[in-house]
Amino acid sequence: MEILWKVENLKKEYEIRTEFKKEKIIVLKNINIEIFKGEIFGLVGESGSGKTTFGKVLIRLIEPDQGKIFYKNIDITEIPEKILRKYRKNFQIIFQDPYKSLNPRIRCGYAVMEGIEGNVKEKIEKAIEILNLVGIKKERFNDYPHQFSGGERQRIAIARALSTNPEFIVCDEPTSNLDVSIQGQILNLFIDLKEKFNLTYLFITHNLKIARFLTDRIAVMFKGEIVEIGKTEEIFKNPSHPYTEKLLKSEI
Amino acid sequence: MEEILKLENICVGNEELKILKDIDFSIKRNEIVSIVGESGCGKSMTLRTIIKLLPKNLKILDGEVIFEGIRLKDLNEKEMNKIRGKKIGMIFQEPSSYLNPLFTIGNQIEEAIRENLNKEEKKERVIKVLEETGLSANVYYQYPHQLSGGMQQRAMIAMALINNPSLLLADEPTTSLDVTTAFTIINLLKNLVDQHNLSILLVTHDISLANYISDRIIVMYAGIIVETGKAKEIYENPLHPYTKKLIECLPEKYKKGEKIKTIKGEVPLLKNLFPGCPFSPRCDYKMKICEEKVPIEINFENRTLRCFKYGDIVES
């Protein structure tokens, strides 16, 4: 299988300023991951373990302190921002809260049009096509985000991510703010889109039920470290790290 | 067992629309009851009806809320305030938005004490409750931002328990927490029932969570109760098509690569309701009668059900 992402010794520290001194908190320490093309790679762990930071560092929304990130064997840690932009359209991110990730003053159709190249007519046609794909009807092209329900907004956020024809999408807890019934619809949509566009996902979640259902391989994160990595089935069957065991036990 | 709370045919709404219709259930002492349903089904409104904190444009049109033998309808605002917080505690979905960032946890919990105690006694009592909810005594001096989400929720539970209420209303208490913390909070609630002689009415949209924690489950849809029964029976053998669908769309019921069967459509807006069963547009077993009349409640073996599939008794 082709390796899409290769991460070597990734490190990230945040500086926290208290009254008298500066403290350093290690958010990611020595992370080594390979993500293959066409797989759904799950990242699980409790809140504060550094899952989201990893997702953002991977596509360089946050600069890493140390380590190397290879995208298709190209080292993207050293590339200047200007050239990185060319790659940027290949990887997208979908956030947890669709209420915060859409601009309330931009109509949904225009929000999707932003990432599409071409003249206005082409842009509109393509935006309608993508919205239709995620299940938003043509008639709602001119509606504002507040006119949509939570599930529909997440669909628009997905449409926005798809608008640049990406190869890889970071999904940062995309269903944790949704109802159980809507969650099922969105998960189905993710599976459909993956098959249709041959996508690769990094799926960040704290919901083990979803991780088990959706992902091919899984990495368990604990306090900034990856404690276990492997095929989803095997990890769920016999977890080797005590933290993974604890995590599995807390499933209701 | 003694019934601590009883709702009798509650209807809530205004002249234009009814948002709750014929809500009828009761909670016994030391019992945990869960209300399950999608967003917009009226779950939170049911809780707010019980403590009479409805939005201004809504009122109780019909029915009675009976709490420990008292008809809450007859009480005025002042008498009602003696029940809120003292007899009935409440915890909410997002603890961070209910804690004041400018005061210490100890300060805020002390404020909620209704009895006349001196400073030392108050402090002693707060620390005792904090320890019961699994926090250290040190939290007394800390501010909300110094606590994690799970600890904040524990502090909220401590605040709700400070006056030893007999009923705790919990509105999606674990939705914003991650699995491990949610699990500990749920177990904490379970243990408190015996320790404090408490009953809990929990609102959630996760039916597997409801099955884990509660004795009985109430399934609501578009302002009516569609099914009630023992938690285990409902989870393992759901009868109403809506309950079946709710359980079917849980991802843990599927293997990898399978498609999740979702519920088509959405919860109807209450202003667009038609005379028939509100679930009928999304139902696989729809019959002609479903579009015309709302089914009445059928009672059998500790279970109630509203569906024409199980007998077409029509309300006259």
XYZ file of C-alpha atoms in Angstrom:
568
model
C 0.000 0.000 0.000
C 1.104 3.504 -0.767
C 2.109 5.601 2.225
C 0.327 8.954 2.131
C 1.603 10.461 5.361
C 4.704 9.646 7.304
C 5.353 11.368 10.598
C 8.728 11.061 12.299
C 9.524 12.074 15.872
C 6.961 14.827 15.934
C 7.113 17.121 18.950
C 5.048 20.065 20.023
C 5.256 22.118 23.193
C 3.006 24.883 24.389
C 4.273 27.591 26.635
C 2.071 28.550 29.533
C 2.753 31.747 31.385
C 1.920 31.788 35.074
C 2.460 34.802 37.318
C 6.149 34.331 37.949
C 7.509 31.882 35.458
C 7.018 30.305 32.091
C 6.108 26.666 32.028
C 6.323 24.291 29.117
C 3.709 21.659 28.502
C 4.537 18.870 26.125
C 1.475 18.283 23.956
C 2.956 15.835 21.496
C 6.023 13.780 22.202
C 7.875 11.618 19.718
C 5.008 10.694 17.487
C 5.668 8.251 14.668
C 2.744 7.404 12.433
C 2.232 6.178 8.914
C -1.093 6.658 7.199
C -1.771 4.637 4.059
C -3.688 5.841 1.082
C -7.359 4.943 1.090
C -7.674 3.948 4.733
C -9.636 5.424 7.613
C -7.130 6.000 10.355
C -8.650 6.503 13.803
C -7.134 8.510 16.611
C -8.735 7.904 20.014
C -8.038 9.120 23.520
C -9.623 11.287 26.169
C -9.869 15.047 25.934
C -6.596 16.808 26.533
C -4.509 13.946 25.185
C -3.421 15.941 22.123
C -5.611 14.403 19.412
C -6.774 17.697 17.942
C -3.303 19.235 18.143
C -1.936 16.310 16.176
C -4.610 16.749 13.486
C -3.729 20.400 13.144
C 0.065 19.927 13.226
C -0.212 17.250 10.545
C -1.601 19.675 7.978
C 0.550 22.457 9.416
C -2.198 24.641 10.769
C 0.071 24.631 13.816
C 3.831 24.576 13.301
C 5.609 21.596 14.861
C 8.630 22.188 17.112
C 10.569 19.152 16.054
C 10.255 16.218 13.729
C 9.385 15.687 10.130
C 6.137 15.254 8.249
C 6.220 13.660 4.828
C 3.262 13.957 2.480
C 3.796 11.552 -0.428
C 7.507 11.519 0.409
C 7.765 15.295 0.300
C 8.924 16.881 3.531
C 6.309 19.557 4.195
C 7.821 20.773 7.450
C 10.480 22.820 5.671
C 8.419 24.177 2.785
C 7.636 27.910 2.987
C 3.982 28.851 3.468
C 3.603 30.151 -0.117
C 4.507 26.845 -1.714
C 2.625 24.883 0.930
C -0.548 26.538 -0.298
C -0.379 24.477 -3.489
C -0.538 21.339 -1.367
C -3.150 22.732 0.988
C -6.050 22.002 -1.315
C -5.138 18.342 -1.173
C -5.842 18.146 2.534
C -8.849 19.508 4.329
C -10.214 19.526 7.850
C -13.749 19.204 9.274
C -14.246 20.543 12.780
C -16.327 19.383 15.687
C -18.721 22.287 15.995
C -20.535 23.230 12.779
C -21.966 26.267 14.581
C -18.507 27.785 14.867
C -16.897 26.630 11.645
C -19.326 28.388 9.261
C -19.399 32.145 8.846
C -22.902 33.272 9.883
C -22.882 36.061 7.290
C -22.035 33.985 4.234
C -24.776 32.097 2.383
C -24.211 28.368 2.300
C -23.745 28.180 -1.484
C -21.139 30.931 -1.463
C -19.300 29.297 1.414
C -18.882 26.211 -0.757
C -17.984 28.267 -3.867
C -14.953 29.794 -2.146
C -12.695 26.830 -2.718
C -13.662 26.111 -6.328
C -11.603 27.345 -9.269
C -13.059 28.706 -12.508
C -15.490 31.434 -13.570
C -18.613 32.262 -11.615
C -20.904 30.055 -13.657
C -18.668 27.038 -13.240
C -18.289 27.775 -9.562
C -22.039 27.861 -9.002
C -22.606 24.666 -10.973
C -19.908 22.813 -9.089
C -21.142 24.112 -5.706
C -24.684 22.922 -6.463
C -23.308 19.543 -7.488
C -21.299 19.137 -4.277
C -24.148 20.321 -2.059
C -26.448 17.855 -3.779
C -23.910 15.131 -3.084
C -23.956 15.753 0.656
C -27.744 15.980 0.676
C -28.445 19.724 0.605
C -31.020 20.674 -2.007
C -30.466 23.289 -4.717
C -33.280 25.484 -3.360
C -31.326 26.150 -0.174
C -28.299 27.580 -2.009
C -29.001 31.101 -0.775
C -29.816 30.260 2.853
C -27.685 31.445 5.747
C -26.117 28.989 8.235
C -28.630 29.785 11.003
C -31.441 28.494 8.792
C -29.977 24.995 8.860
C -30.092 22.355 11.594
C -26.914 21.022 13.214
C -26.732 17.963 10.967
C -27.282 20.048 7.838
C -24.551 22.464 8.863
C -22.122 19.618 9.299
C -23.095 18.535 5.774
C -22.249 22.017 4.494
C -18.906 21.864 6.316
C -18.253 18.564 4.557
C -19.250 20.108 1.203
C -16.785 22.917 1.828
C -14.037 20.431 2.538
C -14.843 18.539 -0.672
C -14.907 21.642 -2.853
C -11.144 21.582 -3.538
C -11.106 17.894 -4.533
C -8.947 16.827 -1.583
C -7.188 13.499 -1.187
C -7.102 13.564 2.571
C -9.484 14.902 5.225
C -8.889 15.341 8.942
C -12.240 14.752 10.683
C -12.002 16.223 14.170
C -14.887 14.684 16.141
C -17.363 15.552 13.381
C -20.348 13.853 15.012
C -19.929 14.491 18.720
C -22.290 17.473 18.708
C -25.046 15.665 16.842
C -28.029 13.544 17.792
C -27.676 9.780 17.584
C -29.982 9.537 14.566
C -28.196 12.332 12.669
C -24.834 10.846 13.641
C -25.725 7.681 11.716
C -26.571 9.688 8.586
C -23.294 11.631 8.716
C -21.230 8.464 9.264
C -22.913 6.866 6.245
C -22.103 9.988 4.246
C -18.429 9.722 5.201
C -18.325 6.127 3.987
C -20.082 6.974 0.700
C -17.790 9.901 -0.032
C -14.705 7.864 0.734
C -15.660 5.299 -1.870
C -16.689 7.879 -4.420
C -13.624 10.129 -4.240
C -11.075 7.587 -3.037
C -10.416 9.637 0.094
C -8.212 9.000 3.096
C -9.432 10.072 6.525
C -7.759 10.800 9.807
C -10.756 10.293 12.091
C -10.311 11.842 15.532
C -12.877 10.696 18.068
C -13.350 9.798 21.692
C -16.288 7.571 20.879
C -14.958 4.032 20.711
C -18.159 2.685 19.213
C -17.699 4.922 16.198
C -13.980 4.114 15.984
C -14.744 0.422 15.952
C -17.416 0.767 13.313
C -15.570 3.116 10.983
C -11.802 2.797 11.133
C -9.318 0.373 9.566
C -6.417 1.140 11.853
C -6.327 2.938 15.138
C -3.851 4.824 17.327
C -4.520 5.308 21.028
C -3.216 8.551 22.459
C -2.503 9.225 26.112
C -0.920 12.414 27.448
C 0.656 13.337 24.125
C 2.053 9.920 23.377
C 0.843 7.146 21.139
C 0.606 4.165 23.442
C -0.778 1.675 20.989
C -1.239 1.440 17.250
C -2.608 -1.317 15.080
C -5.549 -2.826 13.252
C -8.839 -1.790 14.869
C -10.105 -5.354 15.209
C -6.979 -6.561 16.957
C -6.763 -3.670 19.379
C -10.368 -4.136 20.406
C -9.855 -7.878 20.798
C -6.681 -7.840 22.861
C -5.463 -4.440 23.983
C -1.861 -4.575 25.139
C -1.452 -1.230 26.882
C -3.179 -0.742 30.272
C -4.576 2.620 29.186
C -6.276 1.078 26.155
C -7.802 -1.521 28.438
C -9.126 1.197 30.720
C -10.538 3.049 27.744
C -12.295 -0.062 26.459
C -13.735 -0.803 29.879
C -15.401 2.575 30.098
C -17.595 1.808 27.123
C -21.231 1.864 28.113
C -42.916 1.798 46.498
C -43.882 5.334 47.135
C -44.304 7.638 44.169
C -42.232 10.764 44.536
C -43.213 12.568 41.357
C -46.303 12.123 39.274
C -47.268 13.880 36.081
C -50.920 13.587 35.186
C -51.963 14.311 31.609
C -49.765 17.360 31.296
C -50.373 19.597 28.287
C -48.056 22.536 27.721
C -48.275 25.226 25.076
C -50.118 28.410 24.135
C -53.140 29.336 22.057
C -51.437 28.411 18.800
C -49.666 25.155 19.481
C -49.231 22.481 22.077
C -45.654 21.366 22.635
C -46.386 18.624 25.145
C -49.481 16.467 24.968
C -50.807 14.083 27.608
C -47.519 13.525 29.392
C -48.297 10.964 32.027
C -45.680 9.172 34.115
C -44.430 8.770 37.644
C -41.120 8.221 39.425
C -40.755 6.119 42.529
C -38.294 6.711 45.344
C -34.721 5.557 44.582
C -35.553 5.067 40.937
C -33.673 6.304 37.889
C -35.904 7.106 34.923
C -34.581 8.264 31.540
C -36.370 10.254 28.867
C -35.025 9.406 25.412
C -35.663 11.031 22.047
C -34.140 13.202 19.328
C -33.645 16.946 19.677
C -36.915 18.808 19.518
C -39.004 16.042 21.055
C -39.827 18.010 24.200
C -37.525 16.207 26.623
C -36.004 19.310 28.202
C -39.417 21.022 28.222
C -40.763 18.186 30.345
C -38.045 18.852 32.924
C -38.768 22.568 32.863
C -42.473 21.910 33.313
C -41.760 19.984 36.508
C -39.937 22.885 38.178
C -42.243 25.453 36.553
C -39.499 27.265 34.676
C -41.153 27.411 31.268
C -40.436 30.194 28.761
C -42.794 33.135 29.143
C -44.899 32.361 26.093
C -45.729 28.840 27.241
C -47.876 27.672 30.096
C -49.324 24.508 31.525
C -52.714 24.213 29.868
C -53.972 21.118 31.551
C -52.950 18.410 33.995
C -51.164 18.232 37.318
C -47.602 17.845 38.556
C -47.663 16.173 41.958
C -44.392 16.197 43.895
C -44.324 14.431 47.269
C -48.080 14.806 47.494
C -48.056 18.542 46.761
C -49.850 19.874 43.697
C -47.273 22.252 42.249
C -49.982 24.061 40.306
C -51.361 25.579 43.513
C -48.044 27.039 44.651
C -47.091 30.642 44.002
C -43.634 31.726 42.908
C -42.363 32.191 46.465
C -43.472 28.772 47.619
C -42.124 27.259 44.398
C -38.683 28.747 45.111
C -38.589 26.759 48.314
C -38.900 23.574 46.312
C -36.451 24.469 43.551
C -32.913 23.677 44.651
C -34.040 22.423 48.030
C -36.287 19.504 47.174
C -35.545 19.259 43.452
C -31.970 19.687 42.227
C -30.989 20.112 38.601
C -27.816 19.626 36.570
C -27.251 20.715 33.002
C -25.405 19.724 29.884
C -22.568 22.220 29.928
C -21.259 22.785 33.454
C -18.883 25.564 32.413
C -21.731 27.862 31.433
C -23.510 27.447 34.776
C -20.544 28.173 37.025
C -19.540 31.766 37.715
C -15.905 32.219 36.653
C -15.323 34.951 39.252
C -16.120 32.953 42.388
C -14.463 29.907 43.895
C -16.312 26.600 43.786
C -16.723 26.654 47.581
C -18.204 30.117 47.467
C -20.768 29.169 44.829
C -21.868 25.989 46.521
C -22.187 27.733 49.886
C -24.461 30.265 48.247
C -26.892 27.500 47.376
C -27.337 26.325 50.983
C -30.865 27.151 52.081
C -30.523 26.488 55.781
C -29.277 28.989 58.321
C -25.803 27.840 59.158
C -22.735 29.699 60.302
C -19.595 30.008 58.205
C -17.788 27.012 59.650
C -20.763 24.694 59.349
C -21.341 25.744 55.760
C -17.740 25.048 54.816
C -17.807 21.691 56.514
C -20.936 20.730 54.650
C -19.608 21.839 51.255
C -16.403 19.877 51.725
C -18.377 16.812 52.732
C -20.483 16.983 49.563
C -17.436 17.661 47.386
C -15.785 14.549 48.766
C -18.920 12.515 48.168
C -18.831 13.478 44.493
C -15.209 12.358 44.246
C -13.461 15.735 44.429
C -10.729 16.656 46.875
C -11.359 19.205 49.638
C -8.869 21.468 47.887
C -11.420 22.175 45.147
C -13.237 24.355 47.676
C -10.652 27.092 47.081
C -10.392 26.684 43.320
C -11.987 28.628 40.480
C -14.000 26.942 37.705
C -11.291 27.456 35.051
C -8.858 25.422 37.144
C -11.061 22.352 36.852
C -11.510 19.989 33.918
C -14.924 19.403 32.351
C -15.532 16.259 34.377
C -14.565 17.983 37.639
C -16.838 20.922 36.816
C -19.722 18.515 36.291
C -18.933 16.914 39.651
C -18.988 20.360 41.270
C -22.396 20.976 39.663
C -23.661 17.691 41.059
C -22.289 18.688 44.490
C -24.172 21.969 44.218
C -27.389 20.191 43.301
C -27.007 17.812 46.254
C -26.078 20.355 48.923
C -29.630 20.665 50.235
C -30.264 16.916 50.166
C -32.980 17.006 47.498
C -35.207 14.011 46.960
C -35.301 14.404 43.180
C -32.479 15.221 40.778
C -33.255 16.382 37.246
C -30.321 15.786 34.894
C -30.437 17.341 31.434
C -27.897 15.470 29.262
C -25.226 15.546 31.992
C -22.550 13.711 30.001
C -23.013 14.932 26.441
C -20.074 17.338 26.476
C -17.721 14.932 28.276
C -15.515 12.243 26.794
C -16.031 8.508 27.328
C -13.923 7.855 30.407
C -15.201 10.885 32.336
C -18.779 10.288 31.192
C -18.510 6.749 32.500
C -17.328 7.887 35.947
C -20.028 10.575 36.165
C -22.739 8.067 35.286
C -21.448 5.630 37.900
C -21.334 8.464 40.432
C -25.008 9.266 39.767
C -25.858 5.588 40.132
C -24.139 5.393 43.533
C -25.715 8.610 44.794
C -29.190 7.138 44.462
C -28.677 4.844 47.437
C -26.419 7.163 49.438
C -28.753 10.140 49.321
C -32.115 8.436 49.045
C -32.483 10.134 45.699
C -34.553 9.682 42.552
C -33.151 10.783 39.203
C -34.960 11.878 36.054
C -32.383 11.876 33.273
C -32.742 13.294 29.788
C -30.507 11.870 27.070
C -30.539 11.096 23.368
C -28.331 8.040 23.803
C -30.557 5.046 24.407
C -27.633 2.732 25.252
C -26.628 5.098 28.056
C -30.226 5.149 29.268
C -30.234 1.374 29.280
C -27.026 1.293 31.343
C -28.090 3.699 34.066
C -31.835 3.622 34.422
C -34.559 1.385 35.760
C -37.191 2.595 33.360
C -37.103 4.380 29.988
C -39.586 6.839 28.547
C -39.376 7.383 24.790
C -40.718 10.710 23.573
C -41.488 11.868 20.071
C -42.826 15.273 18.997
C -44.305 16.102 22.386
C -45.941 12.779 23.194
C -44.766 9.698 25.023
C -44.676 6.836 22.551
C -43.350 4.026 24.726
C -42.449 3.407 28.368
C -41.230 0.341 30.169
C -38.384 -1.325 32.020
C -35.027 -0.255 30.582
C -33.849 -3.735 29.733
C -37.107 -4.750 28.087
C -37.205 -1.595 25.970
C -33.591 -1.929 24.872
C -33.747 -5.609 24.084
C -37.275 -5.821 22.804
C -38.492 -2.451 21.528
C -42.066 -2.463 20.305
C -42.756 1.017 18.977
C -41.312 1.587 15.473
C -39.605 4.781 16.680
C -37.821 3.045 19.555
C -36.749 0.320 17.137
C -35.302 2.924 14.794
C -33.512 4.727 17.620
C -31.746 1.528 18.608
C -31.050 0.604 14.990
C -29.062 3.759 14.309
C -26.446 3.114 17.014
C -23.071 2.438 15.362
C -22.216 -0.378 17.788
C -24.990 -2.491 16.269
C -23.076 -2.735 13.007
C -19.944 -4.410 11.756
C -17.349 -2.566 9.747
C -18.368 -1.854 6.186
C -22.093 -2.123 6.843
C -24.451 0.754 6.283
C -26.116 2.264 9.363
C -29.882 2.191 8.975
C -30.905 5.739 9.763
C -34.309 7.244 10.398
C -35.413 8.958 7.231
C -36.601 12.548 7.533
C -36.557 14.707 10.636
C -38.595 15.425 13.755
C -41.540 17.474 12.468
C -41.825 21.107 13.486
C -44.679 21.269 15.946
C -46.446 23.990 13.996
C -46.627 21.650 10.980
C -48.222 18.777 12.900
C -51.156 17.031 11.320
C -53.983 15.156 13.028
C -52.435 11.670 12.786
C -49.584 9.916 14.577
C -46.603 12.322 14.390
C -44.176 9.524 13.553
C -46.205 8.161 10.628
C -44.292 10.013 7.836
C -41.072 8.307 8.923
C -42.603 4.974 9.863
C -42.175 1.745 7.883
C -45.432 0.251 9.145
C -47.648 3.180 8.227
C -51.300 2.292 7.814
C -54.209 4.404 6.668
C -55.444 5.006 10.196
C -52.042 6.424 11.269
C -52.613 9.518 9.155
C -55.980 10.217 10.635
C -55.801 9.729 14.378
C -53.258 9.816 17.177
C -53.175 6.373 18.776
C -54.131 6.197 22.448
C -51.990 4.662 25.099
C -52.163 0.881 25.444
C -51.217 -0.537 28.861
C -49.891 -4.011 29.462
C -47.364 -5.666 31.798
C -45.732 -2.476 33.098
C -45.432 -1.127 29.587
C -47.301 1.563 27.740
C -47.352 2.036 24.014
C -48.891 4.336 21.475
C -49.073 2.594 18.137
C -51.843 1.256 15.908
C -49.649 -1.679 14.980
C -50.569 -3.259 18.302
C -54.342 -2.866 18.147
C -56.397 -0.090 16.677
C -58.250 1.217 19.681
C -59.481 4.615 18.594
C -60.096 7.502 20.919
C -63.745 8.357 20.786
